[in-house]
Structures are given as structure tokens and as C-alpha cells.
Amino acid sequence: MKQPWWKSAVAYQIYPRSFKDSNGDGVGDIRGIIEKLDHLQDLGIDVVWISPLYKSPMDDCGYDISDYYAIDPLFGTNEDMYELIDEAKKRGIKIIMDLVINHCSDEHEWFQKALADPTCEEADYFYFRESKDGPPNNWRSMFGGSVWENVGGDRYYMHLFGKKQPDLNWENPKLREKLYENIRWWLDRGIAGFRVDAIVHIKKDPTLASREPQWDGMCGLLDCARNYPGINDFLAEMRDKAFTGYDVECMTVAEAPGVPQEELKFYVGENGFFSMLFDFTYSEINLWNAGWECARPKEDIPTTELRDSIYKHILDAQEVGWTAVYLENHDYSRSVNKYLPTGDQRDYHGVTMLATMYMNLRGTPFIYQGQEIGSTNIIFNSIDEVNDISTLNNWRGWTAAGLPLEQKMAGLQYSRDQNRIPMQWTAGENAGFTTGKAWLPINPNHVEINVEAQQNDPNSVLSYYKKLVKARKESVVSDALSLGDFEPVLLEDGDIIAYKRIGETSSALVINNYLKAEHEVTLPCAVKSVVLSNYDDVAIEGDKLILKPYQAIVFEI
Ligand code: NOJ
């Protein structure tokens, strides 16, 4: 059966502010991305997701859009964007854009009109409500504080994220048509699809009723504005009216935490709303559903817990369709800090084991910029070093709650800005990112961790990532690794993460030793050849495999 192109693709995420600056203003831009396309081609990337480039006051770094049709001057022009699409195409790379349509910016003309005239058509594109005694309900915004902002008198509007990100009212059919028009306009310009931001929030409980108050008198949004019943009608309509009907099948990846298992088939099953989705369970495993100030390091997370949370999503998705796999994005800190015990962030074998473990799962793998060179967190010494709206809000909250400075500083190290500091291209000034002053600090370890140093070193993390990508595409087990079924093995051994991939024409066994110590396992089946390992040798004695510290192996079976 012919499979859609995006199932065997390897994806890469660019956070444009921090990828490459071409004009010395300290912020990355589209021409910078064009300059670095060869790096992506070299890595074997098929499709690039670029975080928002649209016109925006940048309150949430572009996730607050004031014009869906225009590129923000900070990043370049629409012509630069079209050139990027062409230049990428020449290298066999497709571009997908970010689609931020749960909310826009308060500077969008629709909102400005709505503010000026409560009776205008655009006023109903948003959630405006009148309330005499304070906010209309007790819902808490994702970035802290009430979801309601007063605009004078008794009039309020709703924002699930920041104050400058008013939520769009999807109940209004005219608004929905405008959004679909915009989607098709960009697809007509040659992009291959979208990563769909915060999409599980577009349907709200229509009664807008308050919920049981929590510690601050407010309530979280999970039960009133996330995956709320009725959302499927909107998503099906968007699929049919906006995403369908293109020669190159449109790839859509939904940011979709908490989709109930019984609903998953509608999202990513046959003719699902989306091609795949980002699940959050394993990416937030360190957070205990709490804040960064309580995050736990890997040494406090049993490997079985990590394994089981990854496997659950992969198996749930396999039952119905497809998914995306990832370790990092622009909303988290670095994966080597999250998933490796303290002290091992620069351990070559640890870093490459982690890469092997996730890149061969069943789903389309996403590599986040800098992950391919083993980028690590930086140490933030003060709140003044960060820019991120949610970090600043958290800090205010911690201060109001009287948290000791030490705990606030510990929380700060999990800031989203960890993954937003500039890409490390060279050992030179500003890591080769800019000739000006970078908008966020440069990690001092760029003198050792950088693309230039790694690209010709066969033993670098970058070279290993290239091998992983190649194994998926051009090896004896490429069919198994890209499209094959997923089957967990050796579950009784809590120190390793091992699975089979069973394809139509080949099968593979992937074994990852999560211990920084030698570890023996009994092979679950006969193996034919070693496709890839992060050590030169693989020690097998009879049916015993003696794994070296953090050894990862992909076998042909
Ligand atoms: C998810 C995005 O990834 C994040 O960066 C943003 O702040 C929120 N959605 C709001 O758009």
C-alpha cells in the first residue's frame, strides 16, 4: 500500500529567532535559514517546521499574530519566504509553517475593530463578555492569572494564554471561513503543511461556568477548555475545507496533549483530522503535572516510568494510525538535561543512546535545532537574562507565593529560553549566530559544542545523528525503521529500553542500555547484523549481549 510521504520523513524544527541571523540585528531571520539549508540537507532532513514568522508584536515570540498573511519584518519579507520555500525545494526539503489559530494578537485588526465597536461583526470573533463583579468566571490562564482581561466598564475578553493573545471564537462560522482561507493561501504558496498550535483548546464549555476553586480561587483549563466535547466538528471541518485536496498531501502535526484514548482514532486514524500529533506525557515526565520549581532530574525518574510513558503513546497511536516522536521543542529545556542523569549531559554514549532510543520509535521523528550536536542547557544566573513571557510570569508567581530565591533559581533553569538561546554554529564570536548582540545569551560551551567542530568529525554527535537518519532511509532495515510495526521487548529489564520494528521487507531490534555501566541481557531473538551502534564493537556470547555503558544498538533481525 502506498504510504503518505510524511510517514518516512525525518523532520527538523527551526526556532527562527535563534537559528541564524543574517543582518546583524541579533535575531535570526529567513535569509539566515536559507544560508543554513545545506546543513539540513547534509543531515538528511525531509521537512522543516518553522515556528511562527508572521507579523507579530512578539509578546509570545510570534505566537501572537497580528497579520496571518505577512512575514514580520524582523524575519524578512514575504519574498524572502517564497525564496526559502524554493531553495528548500531544490534540496528536497519541504517547509511546514506554524498555524496559530486558537488565538491571535490583540493588535490584529479584527481585535482592534472589536475593541472600538462592540456591535461590529469582528466582536463575535472573540470571547467578549459583560460582568459586573469581576471576571466572568474563575478559569486560570495557561500563563498565570485570570483568563479574563477588562477593557473598560464591565467588558472583558478571554485569553487562555497571555493577555495579548485573545482567544478566537470558533463558534462563529465566518471566522472559521477566514481561518481556512488563510490556510489555503499559504498552501497555495508551496508550503507542505502545518504544525498546529494549541489546537485542543479551540472548543470551550459554552456555558463558561466556573469550576471548583483551587488554591488560588481559580481552576485549570483541562476540564473546561481542552479537548472539550464538540471539538471534533471543528476539526473535521478544518480538515475537509482547509487541508484536503493538494497534490502533495498536506502534512499536519497537531500540538495535542491529553487527547482521550478513545478519541485518538479521530485525530490520527484513517482520514483523521491530522497526520500526526505531539503528545506531552513523556516530554513533561519531569514535571509531575507541577511547575518547573518542582521538576525532577532523571536520577529521580525510574527508566521504567519513562519507557512506559513513551510506549503507551506509541502503542495507542499504533492501534489507530500514526504519530510524531520528539525529545525537544522550543517550549522545553534540553533533552540531554531532562533525560540523562545529572553530570552525563556531555557523555557521548548517553547522548547518542537517547537519540537512538527515540529516533527509531514508530512515528515521524522531529529533531529540534541544536539537538543534533548535543546542545545542553545554559546556567541562567538571573531572571534578567530571560525573555520568555511564561518564565517571567512564573517568576512573578513564585515571588508572590514567597518561594525562596534558591527554589526560584532552580525553576528558572527549566525556562523555555533554555531551548531558545542561539544555535551554536562555530567556536567563534557569538557562536557564529550573529555579528551583532544576540537577543538571548550564548552558551559559553559553544567553544566545544558547535556544528563546525562536529561536521567533519566521524565520532561526533552530529555524525551519529546523520547515521541514524541514514539507517531510516538507506539501510537493510529502512523499511522496518520507518514504517514497521512497533513491539516492545525485554520489558522485565527495567534498565534498558528495547523494541522491535517489524516491516514488510525487513525487521529490526533496537536495544538501548540506559545504565552508565556494563549490562548483560539475553537477546530476545536471533540477530543477523549490526546496522548501527554508538560503540565500535558489539559483544555477543551465545544468546547473551554484553552492553557497554549507555550502549545503543540497532540490529537487523
Ligand atoms: C504552544 C507554543 O508551542 C508555545 O510556544 C506558545 O506559547 C503557546 N502554544 C501559545 O501559542
Coordinates of C-alpha atoms and ligand atoms in Angstrom, one line a residue, residues 60 63 100 103 143 161 165 195 197-198 255 330-331 416 420, ligand 1:
D60 CA 4.9 35.5 22.9
Y63 CA 2.7 33.0 18.8
V100 CA -1.7 29.6 15.5
H103 CA -5.8 32.9 19.4
F143 CA 0.4 31.8 31.7
F161 CA -2.6 32.2 27.1
Q165 CA -3.4 36.7 22.9
R195 CA 2.3 22.3 12.9
D197 CA -0.6 25.2 17.7
A198 CA -2.7 24.7 20.9
E255 CA 0.0 20.1 19.3
H330 CA 11.0 25.5 21.9
D331 CA 8.8 25.0 25.0
R416 CA 11.6 27.8 27.8
R420 CA 15.6 29.4 22.6
Ligands
NOJ1 C1 2.3 26.4 22.2 C2 3.5 27.0 21.7 O1 4.4 26.0 21.4 C3 4.0 28.0 22.7 O2 5.3 28.4 22.5 C4 3.1 29.1 22.8 O3 3.5 29.9 23.9 C5 1.7 28.6 23.1 N1 1.3 27.5 22.3 C6 0.7 29.7 22.8 O4 0.6 29.9 21.4

